[in-house]
Structures are given as C-alpha cells and as structure tokens.
PDB file of C-alpha atoms in Angstrom:
ATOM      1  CA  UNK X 256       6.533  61.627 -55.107  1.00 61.00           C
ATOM      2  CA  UNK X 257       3.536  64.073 -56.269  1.00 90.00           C
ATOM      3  CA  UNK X 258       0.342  62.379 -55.363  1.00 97.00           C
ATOM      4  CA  UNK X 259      -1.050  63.993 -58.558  1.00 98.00           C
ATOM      5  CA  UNK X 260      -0.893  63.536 -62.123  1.00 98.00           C
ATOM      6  CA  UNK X 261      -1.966  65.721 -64.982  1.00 97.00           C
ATOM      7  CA  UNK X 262      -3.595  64.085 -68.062  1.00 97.00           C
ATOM      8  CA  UNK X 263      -0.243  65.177 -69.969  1.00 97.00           C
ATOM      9  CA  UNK X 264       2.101  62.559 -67.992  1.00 97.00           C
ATOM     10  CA  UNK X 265       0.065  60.128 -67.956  1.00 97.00           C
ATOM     11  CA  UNK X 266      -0.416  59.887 -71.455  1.00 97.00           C
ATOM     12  CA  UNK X 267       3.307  59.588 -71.569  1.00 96.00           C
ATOM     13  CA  UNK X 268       3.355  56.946 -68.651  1.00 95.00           C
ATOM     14  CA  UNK X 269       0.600  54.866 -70.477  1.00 95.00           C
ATOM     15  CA  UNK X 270       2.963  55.399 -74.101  1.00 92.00           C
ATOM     16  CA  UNK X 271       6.408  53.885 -72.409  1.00 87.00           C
ATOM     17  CA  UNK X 272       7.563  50.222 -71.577  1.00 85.00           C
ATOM     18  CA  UNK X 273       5.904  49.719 -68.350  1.00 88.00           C
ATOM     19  CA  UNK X 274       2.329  51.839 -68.139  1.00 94.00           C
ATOM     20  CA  UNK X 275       0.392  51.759 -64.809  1.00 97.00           C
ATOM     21  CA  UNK X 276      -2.716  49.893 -63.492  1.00 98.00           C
ATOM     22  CA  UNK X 277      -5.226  52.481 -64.339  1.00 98.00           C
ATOM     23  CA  UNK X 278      -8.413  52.313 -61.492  1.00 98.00           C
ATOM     24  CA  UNK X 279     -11.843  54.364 -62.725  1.00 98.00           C
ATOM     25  CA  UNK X 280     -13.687  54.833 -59.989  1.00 98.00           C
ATOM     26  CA  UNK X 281     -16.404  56.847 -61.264  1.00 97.00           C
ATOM     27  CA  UNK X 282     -19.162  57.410 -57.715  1.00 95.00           C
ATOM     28  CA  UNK X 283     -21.442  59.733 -56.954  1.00 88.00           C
ATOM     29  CA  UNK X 284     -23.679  60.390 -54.120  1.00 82.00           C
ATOM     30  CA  UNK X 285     -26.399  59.708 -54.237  1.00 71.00           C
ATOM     31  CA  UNK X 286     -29.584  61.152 -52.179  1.00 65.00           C
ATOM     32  CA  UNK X 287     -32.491  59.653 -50.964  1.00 56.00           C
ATOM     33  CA  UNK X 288     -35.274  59.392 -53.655  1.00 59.00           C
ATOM     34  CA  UNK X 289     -32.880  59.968 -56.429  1.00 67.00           C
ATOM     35  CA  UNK X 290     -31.993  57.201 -59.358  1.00 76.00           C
ATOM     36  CA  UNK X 291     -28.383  55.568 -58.262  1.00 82.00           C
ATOM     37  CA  UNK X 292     -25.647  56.578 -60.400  1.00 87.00           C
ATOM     38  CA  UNK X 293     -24.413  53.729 -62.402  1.00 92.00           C
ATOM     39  CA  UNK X 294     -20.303  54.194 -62.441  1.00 94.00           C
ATOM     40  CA  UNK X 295     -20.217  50.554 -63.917  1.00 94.00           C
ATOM     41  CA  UNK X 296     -22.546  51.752 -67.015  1.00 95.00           C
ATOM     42  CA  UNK X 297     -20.662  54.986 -67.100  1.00 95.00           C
ATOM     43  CA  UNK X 298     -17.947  53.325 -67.601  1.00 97.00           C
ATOM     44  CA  UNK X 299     -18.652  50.951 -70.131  1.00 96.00           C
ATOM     45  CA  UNK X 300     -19.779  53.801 -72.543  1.00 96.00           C
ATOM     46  CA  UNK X 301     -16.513  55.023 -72.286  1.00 97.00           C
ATOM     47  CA  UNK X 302     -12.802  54.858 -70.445  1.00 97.00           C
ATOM     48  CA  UNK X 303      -9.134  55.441 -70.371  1.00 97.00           C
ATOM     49  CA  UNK X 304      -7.625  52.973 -71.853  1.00 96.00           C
ATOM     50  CA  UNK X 305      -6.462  49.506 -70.242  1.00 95.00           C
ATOM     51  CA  UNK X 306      -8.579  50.776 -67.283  1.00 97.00           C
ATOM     52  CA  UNK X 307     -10.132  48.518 -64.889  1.00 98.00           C
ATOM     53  CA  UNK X 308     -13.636  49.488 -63.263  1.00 98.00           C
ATOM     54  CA  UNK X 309     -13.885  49.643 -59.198  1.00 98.00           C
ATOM     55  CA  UNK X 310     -16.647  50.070 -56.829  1.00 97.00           C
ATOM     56  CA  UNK X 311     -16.705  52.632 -54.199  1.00 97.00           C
ATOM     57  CA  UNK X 312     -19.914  51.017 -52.408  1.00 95.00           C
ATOM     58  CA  UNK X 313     -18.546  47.706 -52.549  1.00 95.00           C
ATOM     59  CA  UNK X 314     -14.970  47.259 -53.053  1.00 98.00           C
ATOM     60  CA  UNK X 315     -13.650  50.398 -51.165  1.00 98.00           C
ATOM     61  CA  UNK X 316     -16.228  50.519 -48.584  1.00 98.00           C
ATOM     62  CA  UNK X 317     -17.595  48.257 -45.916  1.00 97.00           C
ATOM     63  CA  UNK X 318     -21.533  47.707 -45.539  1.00 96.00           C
ATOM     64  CA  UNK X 319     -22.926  50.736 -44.150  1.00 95.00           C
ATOM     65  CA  UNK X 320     -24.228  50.358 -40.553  1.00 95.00           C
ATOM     66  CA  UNK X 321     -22.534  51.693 -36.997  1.00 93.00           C
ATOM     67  CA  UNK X 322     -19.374  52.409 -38.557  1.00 95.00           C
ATOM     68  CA  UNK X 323     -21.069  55.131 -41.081  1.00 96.00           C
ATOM     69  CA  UNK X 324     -21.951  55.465 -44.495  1.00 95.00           C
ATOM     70  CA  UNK X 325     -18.807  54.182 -45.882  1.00 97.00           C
ATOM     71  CA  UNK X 326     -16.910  52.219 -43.547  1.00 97.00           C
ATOM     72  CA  UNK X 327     -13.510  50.966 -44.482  1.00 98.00           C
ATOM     73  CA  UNK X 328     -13.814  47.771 -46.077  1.00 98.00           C
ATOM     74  CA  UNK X 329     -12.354  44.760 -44.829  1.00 97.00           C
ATOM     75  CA  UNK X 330      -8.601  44.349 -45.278  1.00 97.00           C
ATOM     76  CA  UNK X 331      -8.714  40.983 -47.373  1.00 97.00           C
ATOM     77  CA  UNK X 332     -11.440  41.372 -49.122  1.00 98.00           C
ATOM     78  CA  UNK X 333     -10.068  45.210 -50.115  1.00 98.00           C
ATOM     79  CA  UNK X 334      -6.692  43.221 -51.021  1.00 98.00           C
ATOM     80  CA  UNK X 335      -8.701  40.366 -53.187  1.00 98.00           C
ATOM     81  CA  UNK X 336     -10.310  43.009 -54.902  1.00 98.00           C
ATOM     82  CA  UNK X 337      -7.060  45.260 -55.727  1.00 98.00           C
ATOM     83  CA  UNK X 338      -5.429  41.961 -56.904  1.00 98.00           C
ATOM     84  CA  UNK X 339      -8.424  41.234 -59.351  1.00 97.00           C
ATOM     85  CA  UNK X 340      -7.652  44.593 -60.921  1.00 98.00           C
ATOM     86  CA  UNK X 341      -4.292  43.827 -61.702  1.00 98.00           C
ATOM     87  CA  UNK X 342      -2.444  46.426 -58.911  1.00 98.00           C
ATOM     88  CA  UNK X 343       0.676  44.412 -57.607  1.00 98.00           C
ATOM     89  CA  UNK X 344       2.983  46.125 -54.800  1.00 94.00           C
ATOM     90  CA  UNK X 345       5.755  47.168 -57.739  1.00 94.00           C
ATOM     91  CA  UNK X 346       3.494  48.518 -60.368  1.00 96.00           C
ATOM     92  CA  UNK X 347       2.348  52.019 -59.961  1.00 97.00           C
ATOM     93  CA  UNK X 348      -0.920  53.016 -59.886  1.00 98.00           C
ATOM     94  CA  UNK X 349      -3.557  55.899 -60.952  1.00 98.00           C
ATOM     95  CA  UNK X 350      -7.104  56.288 -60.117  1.00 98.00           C
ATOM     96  CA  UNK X 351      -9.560  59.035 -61.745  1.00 98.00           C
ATOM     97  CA  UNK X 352     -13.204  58.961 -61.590  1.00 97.00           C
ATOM     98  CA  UNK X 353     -15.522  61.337 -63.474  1.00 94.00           C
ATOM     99  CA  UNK X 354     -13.922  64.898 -62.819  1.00 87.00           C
ATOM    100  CA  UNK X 355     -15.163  65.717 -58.597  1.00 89.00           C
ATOM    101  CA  UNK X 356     -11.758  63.727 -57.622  1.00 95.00           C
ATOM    102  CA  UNK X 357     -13.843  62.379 -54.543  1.00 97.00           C
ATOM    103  CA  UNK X 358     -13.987  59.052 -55.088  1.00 97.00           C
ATOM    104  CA  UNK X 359     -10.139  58.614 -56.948  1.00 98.00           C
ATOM    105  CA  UNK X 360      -8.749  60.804 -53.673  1.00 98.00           C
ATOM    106  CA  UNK X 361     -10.806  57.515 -51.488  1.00 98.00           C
ATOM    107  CA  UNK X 362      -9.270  55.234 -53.698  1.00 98.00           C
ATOM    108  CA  UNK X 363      -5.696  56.673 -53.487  1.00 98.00           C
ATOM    109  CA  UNK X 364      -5.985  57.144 -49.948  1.00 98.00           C
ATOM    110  CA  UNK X 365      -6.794  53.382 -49.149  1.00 98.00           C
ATOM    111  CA  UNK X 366      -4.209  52.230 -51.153  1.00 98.00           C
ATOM    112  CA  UNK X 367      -1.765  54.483 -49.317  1.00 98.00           C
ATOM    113  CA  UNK X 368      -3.190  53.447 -45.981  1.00 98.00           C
ATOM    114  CA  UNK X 369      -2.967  49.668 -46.892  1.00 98.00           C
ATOM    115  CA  UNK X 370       1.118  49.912 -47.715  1.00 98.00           C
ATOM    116  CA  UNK X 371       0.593  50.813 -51.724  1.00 98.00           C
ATOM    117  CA  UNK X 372       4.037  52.868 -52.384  1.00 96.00           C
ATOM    118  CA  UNK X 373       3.078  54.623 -55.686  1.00 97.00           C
ATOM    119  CA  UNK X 374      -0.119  55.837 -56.294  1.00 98.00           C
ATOM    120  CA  UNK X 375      -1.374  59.302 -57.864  1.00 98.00           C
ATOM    121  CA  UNK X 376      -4.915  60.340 -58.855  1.00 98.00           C
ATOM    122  CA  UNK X 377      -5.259  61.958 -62.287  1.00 98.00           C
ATOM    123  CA  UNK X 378      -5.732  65.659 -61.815  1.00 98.00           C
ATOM    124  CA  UNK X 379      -9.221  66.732 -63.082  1.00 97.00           C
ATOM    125  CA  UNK X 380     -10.474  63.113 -63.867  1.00 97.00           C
ATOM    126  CA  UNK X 381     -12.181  61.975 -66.798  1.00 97.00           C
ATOM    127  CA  UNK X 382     -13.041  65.298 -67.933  1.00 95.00           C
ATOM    128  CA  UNK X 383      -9.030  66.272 -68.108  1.00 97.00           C
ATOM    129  CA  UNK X 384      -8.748  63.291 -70.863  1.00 97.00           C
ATOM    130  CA  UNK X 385      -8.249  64.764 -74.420  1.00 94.00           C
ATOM    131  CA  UNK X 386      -6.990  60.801 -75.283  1.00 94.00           C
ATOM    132  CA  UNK X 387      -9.634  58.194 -76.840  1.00 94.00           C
ATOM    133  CA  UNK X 388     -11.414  56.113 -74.600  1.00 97.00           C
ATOM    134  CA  UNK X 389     -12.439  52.391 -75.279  1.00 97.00           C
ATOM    135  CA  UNK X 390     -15.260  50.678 -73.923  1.00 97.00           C
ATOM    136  CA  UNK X 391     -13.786  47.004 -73.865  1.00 94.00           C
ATOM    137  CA  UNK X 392     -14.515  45.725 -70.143  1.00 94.00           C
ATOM    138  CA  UNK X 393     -10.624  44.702 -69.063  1.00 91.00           C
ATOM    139  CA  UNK X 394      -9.729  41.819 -67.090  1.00 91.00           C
ATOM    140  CA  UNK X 395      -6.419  41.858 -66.246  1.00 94.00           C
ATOM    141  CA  UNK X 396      -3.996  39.516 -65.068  1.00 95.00           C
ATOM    142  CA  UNK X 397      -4.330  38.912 -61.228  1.00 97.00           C
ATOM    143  CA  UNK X 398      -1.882  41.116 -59.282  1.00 98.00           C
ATOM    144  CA  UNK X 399       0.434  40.476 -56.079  1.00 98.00           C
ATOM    145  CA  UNK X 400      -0.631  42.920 -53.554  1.00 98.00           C
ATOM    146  CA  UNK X 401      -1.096  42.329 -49.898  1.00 98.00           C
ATOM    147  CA  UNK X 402      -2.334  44.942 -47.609  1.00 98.00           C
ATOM    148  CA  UNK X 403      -0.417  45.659 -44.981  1.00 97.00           C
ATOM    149  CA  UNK X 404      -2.658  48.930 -43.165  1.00 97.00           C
ATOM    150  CA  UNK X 405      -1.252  51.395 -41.169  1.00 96.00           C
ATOM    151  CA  UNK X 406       1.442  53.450 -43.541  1.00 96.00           C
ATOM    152  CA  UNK X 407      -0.981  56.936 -42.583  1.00 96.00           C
ATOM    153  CA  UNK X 408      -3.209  57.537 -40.197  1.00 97.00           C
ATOM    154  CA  UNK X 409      -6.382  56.467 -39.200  1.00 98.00           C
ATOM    155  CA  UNK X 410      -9.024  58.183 -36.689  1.00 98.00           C
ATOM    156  CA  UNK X 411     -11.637  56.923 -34.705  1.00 98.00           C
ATOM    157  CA  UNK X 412     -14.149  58.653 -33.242  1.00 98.00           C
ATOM    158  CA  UNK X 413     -12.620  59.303 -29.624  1.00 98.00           C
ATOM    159  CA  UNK X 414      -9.826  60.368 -31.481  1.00 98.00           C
ATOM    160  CA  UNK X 415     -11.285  63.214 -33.844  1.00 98.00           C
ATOM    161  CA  UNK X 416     -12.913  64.201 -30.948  1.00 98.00           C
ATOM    162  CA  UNK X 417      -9.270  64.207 -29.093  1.00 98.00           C
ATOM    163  CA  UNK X 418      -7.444  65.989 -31.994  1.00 98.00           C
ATOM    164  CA  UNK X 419     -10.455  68.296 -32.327  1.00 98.00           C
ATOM    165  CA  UNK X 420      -9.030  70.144 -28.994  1.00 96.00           C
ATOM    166  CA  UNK X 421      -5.491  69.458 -29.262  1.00 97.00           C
ATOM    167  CA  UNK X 422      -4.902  69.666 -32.820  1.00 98.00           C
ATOM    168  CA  UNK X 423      -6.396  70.395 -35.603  1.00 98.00           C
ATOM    169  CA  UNK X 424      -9.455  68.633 -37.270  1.00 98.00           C
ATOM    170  CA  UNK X 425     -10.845  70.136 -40.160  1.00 98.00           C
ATOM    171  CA  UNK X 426     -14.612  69.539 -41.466  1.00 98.00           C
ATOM    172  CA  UNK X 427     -14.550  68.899 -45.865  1.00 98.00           C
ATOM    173  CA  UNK X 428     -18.290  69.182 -46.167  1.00 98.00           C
ATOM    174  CA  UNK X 429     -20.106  72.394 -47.357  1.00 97.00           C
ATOM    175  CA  UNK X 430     -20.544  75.347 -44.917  1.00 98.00           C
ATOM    176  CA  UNK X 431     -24.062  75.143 -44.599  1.00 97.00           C
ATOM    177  CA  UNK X 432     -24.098  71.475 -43.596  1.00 97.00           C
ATOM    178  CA  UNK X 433     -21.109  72.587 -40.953  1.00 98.00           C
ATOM    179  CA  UNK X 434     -23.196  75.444 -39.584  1.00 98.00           C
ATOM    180  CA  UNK X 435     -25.996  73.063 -38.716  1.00 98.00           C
ATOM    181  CA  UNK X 436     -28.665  74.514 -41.333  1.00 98.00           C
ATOM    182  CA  UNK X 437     -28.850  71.605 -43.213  1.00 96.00           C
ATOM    183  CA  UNK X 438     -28.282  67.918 -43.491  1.00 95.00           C
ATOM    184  CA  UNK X 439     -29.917  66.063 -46.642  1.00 92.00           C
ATOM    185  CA  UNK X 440     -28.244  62.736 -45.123  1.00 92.00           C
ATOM    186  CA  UNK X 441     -26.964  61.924 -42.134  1.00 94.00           C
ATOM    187  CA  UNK X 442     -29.193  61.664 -38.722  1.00 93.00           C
ATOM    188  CA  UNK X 443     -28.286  65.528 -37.135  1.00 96.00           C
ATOM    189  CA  UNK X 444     -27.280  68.440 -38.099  1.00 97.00           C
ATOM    190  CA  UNK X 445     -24.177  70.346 -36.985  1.00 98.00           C
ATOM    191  CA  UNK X 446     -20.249  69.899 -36.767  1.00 98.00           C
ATOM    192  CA  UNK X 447     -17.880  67.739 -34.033  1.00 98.00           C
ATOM    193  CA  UNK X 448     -17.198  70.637 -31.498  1.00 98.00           C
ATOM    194  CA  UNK X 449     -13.879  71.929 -32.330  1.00 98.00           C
ATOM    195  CA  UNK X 450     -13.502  71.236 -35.799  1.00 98.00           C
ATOM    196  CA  UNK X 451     -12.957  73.953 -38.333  1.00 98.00           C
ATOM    197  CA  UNK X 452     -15.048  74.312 -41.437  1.00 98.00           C
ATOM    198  CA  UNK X 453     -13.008  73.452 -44.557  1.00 98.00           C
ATOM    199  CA  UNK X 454     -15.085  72.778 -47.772  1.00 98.00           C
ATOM    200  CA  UNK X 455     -13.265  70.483 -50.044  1.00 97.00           C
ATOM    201  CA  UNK X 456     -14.639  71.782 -53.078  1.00 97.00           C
ATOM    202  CA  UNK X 457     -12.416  75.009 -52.160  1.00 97.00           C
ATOM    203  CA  UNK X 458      -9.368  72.752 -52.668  1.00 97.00           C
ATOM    204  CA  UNK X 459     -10.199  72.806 -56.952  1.00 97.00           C
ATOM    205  CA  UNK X 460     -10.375  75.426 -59.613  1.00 96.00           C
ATOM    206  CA  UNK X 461     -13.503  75.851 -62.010  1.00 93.00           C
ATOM    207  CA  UNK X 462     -11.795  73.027 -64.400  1.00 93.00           C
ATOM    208  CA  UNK X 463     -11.910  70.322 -61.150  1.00 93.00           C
ATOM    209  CA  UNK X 464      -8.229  70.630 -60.745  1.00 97.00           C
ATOM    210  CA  UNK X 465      -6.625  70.891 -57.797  1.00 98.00           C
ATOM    211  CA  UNK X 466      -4.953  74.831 -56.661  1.00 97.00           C
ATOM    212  CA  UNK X 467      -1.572  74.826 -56.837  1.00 97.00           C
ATOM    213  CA  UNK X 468       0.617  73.932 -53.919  1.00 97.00           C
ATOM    214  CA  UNK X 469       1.595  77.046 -52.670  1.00 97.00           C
ATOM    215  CA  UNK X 470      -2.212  78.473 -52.636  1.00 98.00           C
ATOM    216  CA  UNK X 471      -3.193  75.078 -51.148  1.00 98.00           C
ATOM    217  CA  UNK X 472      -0.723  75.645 -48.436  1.00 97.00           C
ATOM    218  CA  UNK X 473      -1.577  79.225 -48.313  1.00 98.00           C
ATOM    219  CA  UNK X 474      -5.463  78.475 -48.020  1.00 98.00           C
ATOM    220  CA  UNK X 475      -4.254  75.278 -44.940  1.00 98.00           C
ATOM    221  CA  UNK X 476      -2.257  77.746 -43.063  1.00 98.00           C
ATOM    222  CA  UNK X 477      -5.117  80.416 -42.511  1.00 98.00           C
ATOM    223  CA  UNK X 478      -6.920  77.248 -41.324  1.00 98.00           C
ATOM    224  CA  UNK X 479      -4.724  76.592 -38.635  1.00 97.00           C
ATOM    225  CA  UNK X 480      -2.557  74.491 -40.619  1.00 97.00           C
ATOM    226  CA  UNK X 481       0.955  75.725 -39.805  1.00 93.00           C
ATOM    227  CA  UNK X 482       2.929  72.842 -38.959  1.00 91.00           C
ATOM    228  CA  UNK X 483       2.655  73.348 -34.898  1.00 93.00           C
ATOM    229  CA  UNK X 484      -0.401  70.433 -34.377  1.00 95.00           C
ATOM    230  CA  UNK X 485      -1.721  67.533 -36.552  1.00 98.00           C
ATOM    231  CA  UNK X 486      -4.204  67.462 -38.891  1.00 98.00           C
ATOM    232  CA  UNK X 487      -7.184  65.359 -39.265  1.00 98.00           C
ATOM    233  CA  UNK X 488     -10.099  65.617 -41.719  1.00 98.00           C
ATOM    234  CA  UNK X 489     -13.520  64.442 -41.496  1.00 98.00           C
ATOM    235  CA  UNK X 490     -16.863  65.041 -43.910  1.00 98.00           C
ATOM    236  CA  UNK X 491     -19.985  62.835 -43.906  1.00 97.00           C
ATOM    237  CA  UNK X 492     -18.751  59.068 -45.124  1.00 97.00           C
ATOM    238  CA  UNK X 493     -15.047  59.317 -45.456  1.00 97.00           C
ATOM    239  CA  UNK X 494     -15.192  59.983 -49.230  1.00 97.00           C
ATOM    240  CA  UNK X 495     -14.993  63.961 -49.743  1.00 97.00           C
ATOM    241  CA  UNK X 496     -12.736  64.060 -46.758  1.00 98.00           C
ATOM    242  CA  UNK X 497     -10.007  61.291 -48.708  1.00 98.00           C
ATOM    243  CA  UNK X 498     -10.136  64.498 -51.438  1.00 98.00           C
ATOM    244  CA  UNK X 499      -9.145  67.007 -48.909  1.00 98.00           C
ATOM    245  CA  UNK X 500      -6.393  64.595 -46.902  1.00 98.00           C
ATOM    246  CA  UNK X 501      -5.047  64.652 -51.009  1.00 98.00           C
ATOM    247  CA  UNK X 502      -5.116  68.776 -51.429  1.00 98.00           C
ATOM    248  CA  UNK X 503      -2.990  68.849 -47.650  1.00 98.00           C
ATOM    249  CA  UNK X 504      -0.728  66.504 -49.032  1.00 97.00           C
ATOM    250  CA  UNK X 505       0.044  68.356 -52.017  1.00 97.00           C
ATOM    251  CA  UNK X 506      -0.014  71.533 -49.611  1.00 97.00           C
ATOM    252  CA  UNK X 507       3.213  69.473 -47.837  1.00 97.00           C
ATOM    253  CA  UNK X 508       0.773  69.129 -44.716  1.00 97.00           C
ATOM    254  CA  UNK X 509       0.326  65.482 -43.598  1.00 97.00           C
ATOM    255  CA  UNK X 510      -2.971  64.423 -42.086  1.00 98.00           C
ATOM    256  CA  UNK X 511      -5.013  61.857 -40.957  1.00 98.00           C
ATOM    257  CA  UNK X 512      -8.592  60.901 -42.106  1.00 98.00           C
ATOM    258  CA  UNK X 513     -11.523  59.792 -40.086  1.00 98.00           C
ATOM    259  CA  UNK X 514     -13.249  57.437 -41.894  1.00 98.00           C
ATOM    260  CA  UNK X 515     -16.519  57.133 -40.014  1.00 98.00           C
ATOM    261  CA  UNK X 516     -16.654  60.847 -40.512  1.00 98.00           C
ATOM    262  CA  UNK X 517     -20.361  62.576 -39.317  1.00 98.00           C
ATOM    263  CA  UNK X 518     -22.455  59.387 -40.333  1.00 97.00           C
ATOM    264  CA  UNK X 519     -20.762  57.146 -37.909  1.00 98.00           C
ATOM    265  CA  UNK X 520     -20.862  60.623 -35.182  1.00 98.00           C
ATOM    266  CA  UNK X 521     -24.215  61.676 -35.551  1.00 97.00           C
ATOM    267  CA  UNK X 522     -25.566  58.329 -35.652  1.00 96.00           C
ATOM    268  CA  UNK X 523     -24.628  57.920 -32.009  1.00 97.00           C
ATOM    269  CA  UNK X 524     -26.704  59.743 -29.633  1.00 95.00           C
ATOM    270  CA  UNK X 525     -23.496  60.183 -26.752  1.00 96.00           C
ATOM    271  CA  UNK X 526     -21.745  62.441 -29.077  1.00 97.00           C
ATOM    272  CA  UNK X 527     -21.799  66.196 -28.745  1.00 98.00           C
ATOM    273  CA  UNK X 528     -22.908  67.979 -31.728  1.00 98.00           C
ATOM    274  CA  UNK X 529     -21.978  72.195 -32.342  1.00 98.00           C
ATOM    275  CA  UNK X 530     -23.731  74.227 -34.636  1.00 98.00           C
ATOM    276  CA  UNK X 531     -23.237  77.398 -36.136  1.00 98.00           C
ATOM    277  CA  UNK X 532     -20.256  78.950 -37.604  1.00 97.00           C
ATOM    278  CA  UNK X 533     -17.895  78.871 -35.253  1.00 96.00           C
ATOM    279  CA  UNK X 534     -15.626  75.618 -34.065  1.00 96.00           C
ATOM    280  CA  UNK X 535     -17.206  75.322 -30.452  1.00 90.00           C
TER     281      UNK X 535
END
C-alpha cells in the first residue's frame, strides 16, 4: 500500500461510499521568543472537509522533559485520543497538515507504530487542496481503535548509537545544525558520531511534494542505503525525522525512527557528540 496520497485520490476517496477519517495536523516549530503557531485557529479558518483537528504537542507527543522535545506519548492516552477523532482499526486513514509534511509524516508514523493498517499522508498538504474547505469544528462519532505498538521499529538511544556503527543512521535536520555550527534549540551542537547527514527537506520538490520513488531511492542509496544494513533516522524531536522514515518508505527502504532524536542526546551530558561534516 503507498503511504502517500495525492490530492487527486483523495478527492475521489472522500466522493465514494466509505471516505476516510481525515486527521489535520497542522504544527510548526516554534523557536524561543517567537509567537506559538496556533494549528487549532489555523484550522478553524479553514479545512478539508469532515476533518478532525489533532495536536502534535499534546496528543502525539508526551510532555517534554528527559525523553526530548517530543517524546512519544503515552499508549492509552494516544489511543483515547485517536478514538475521539473517529479512526477505528478498519477505516482508513489520512493525515495532512499545512504543506512541510512534518507533522502528518509524525502522525502517520505513530499510527503505523501503534498497529494502524492503512494510513497515508496527503502528498503536499493543505497547500495541494484545490477542493473547498469548511470551517465547521467536527466531532465525530467515537472510533474502535486500540493500540497495539510495536508493528515498526523503535530506537532508543543506546540503540542509535549501536546502529550508528553497524548500520546505518541517518541525521534529517539541516546540514549546518549536523556540522555543529549551529543549534537554535537543543542544549549542544553537533551530530551522534556515526550518523550521516540527510536533510529531510531534500526528500520534497519546490511544490512540498515528495521526489518520486526511484530518485528517493536513488538519493537513499548514495547515502548508504543499499539494502546491506538497517536504517534508522533521527533529527531534533522525532518530528522531521517521522517525514524522512516516510520518503525511505516510499524509496522501498524500511527504517526505524528514534524518537528522542538530538533533544533527548544532547540533553545528556554521557553522550558523545561529533561535529563537522563528516560521520565520525
């Protein structure tokens, strides 16, 4: 099943007998001193249609503390908050958020992770909607589903440091904040040693749309990504990284995502940090 869906078929999907619980999960990141972006507002003034709103911060993310900037969230109250959306376990779903695809790919990815069997992220968000949108708030009839975590996989922090030497662990935040020359958030500046530098926003055209497959797979492979070692993806929160775990899927490369990513790494003073441009 394509983990991606083009504005197109969904229309068509949302037009037939039995249409899919539609997730906006409009985020952004925000930086210290800067006014929060409202995704709750945003999406008042406008949505897909049918659509039900969901928080990154608080519904697909724990409290941020030891385990990083966006921990996972806990399982139940993840599942209670699916179910008050409307997603059941035989319904399919799609998530979009506002056009960067970060936030839908950390949406799709939990629901993957917690046993969801059909979801797809719509391919250039918001922006790739040529549809009306409605502003009624939805509340939908409760759904059925139960997570059941562990259908991909998860890293900790021994183990991106693990797969770092005996795989393959690539790094989805920007160059400069891999190199070590700048961090704007988290508490140090650098890489995990070993880990290659793969920007997510490379994964996307101009229009926010993901490359196709066979340049994805193309641009994986000269990573490292040739089928011979696993895969694992890390960026600062978990969030960006979700995004590039999505572009290697679509690429026909599994991987696994560590959530804690570099705020849970560089928050802890016993873990090696590299800078520059190389891996080590």
């Amino acid at each position: 099943m394509n983990a991606i869906i083009s504005a197109s078929e969904l229309a068509g999907d949302l037009a037939g007998g039995d249409p899919p619980v539609l997730l906006d999960v409009r985020w952004q990141l925000t930086l210290a001193k800067a006014a929060p972006f409202d995704g709750r507002a945003a999406y008042a003034k406008g949505h897909l249609p049918g659509a039900v709103f969901v928080d990154l911060d608080r519904e697909l993310a724990g409290p941020a503390g030891a385990g990083g900037r966006h921990p996972l969230p806990d399982t139940g109250e993840f599942g209670a908050a699916m179910r008050r959306a409307g997603v059941s376990a035989g319904r399919p779903v799609v998530v979009y958020d506002g056009g960067l695809g970060w936030a839908a790919a950390r949406a799709w990815w939990l629901l993957r992770w917690a046993g969801h069997p059909d979801v797809r992220v719509l391919d250039g968000g918001l922006d790739a909607w040529t549809g009306e949108l409605e502003t009624a708030v939805q509340a939908p009839a409760e759904g059925d589903f139960e997570p059941r975590p562990g259908a991909t996989e998860l890293l900790d922090a021994d183990g991106a440091a693990a797969l770092a030497g005996s795989g393959l662990l690539l790094d989805a935040r920007a160059g400069e904040r891999y190199r070590g020359e700048t961090e704007p958030i988290d508490p140090a500046a650098g890489h995990i040693p070993g880990a290659v530098s793969a920007p997510t926003t490379e994964n996307t055209g101009p229009d926010g749309r993901f490359l196709p497959a066979p340049e994805l797979a193309a641009r994986f492979r000269a990573l490292g990504a040739d089928g011979s070692r696993r895969v694992g993806v890390y960026c600062g929160s978990g969030v960006s990284a979700a995004h590039e775990v999505l572009a290697l899927e679509i690429a026909g490369v599994p991987a696994a995502l560590y959530a804690g990513s570099w705020s849970q790494w560089s928050a802890d003073p016993s873990r090696p940090v590299a800078v520059g441009p190389d891996p080590v």
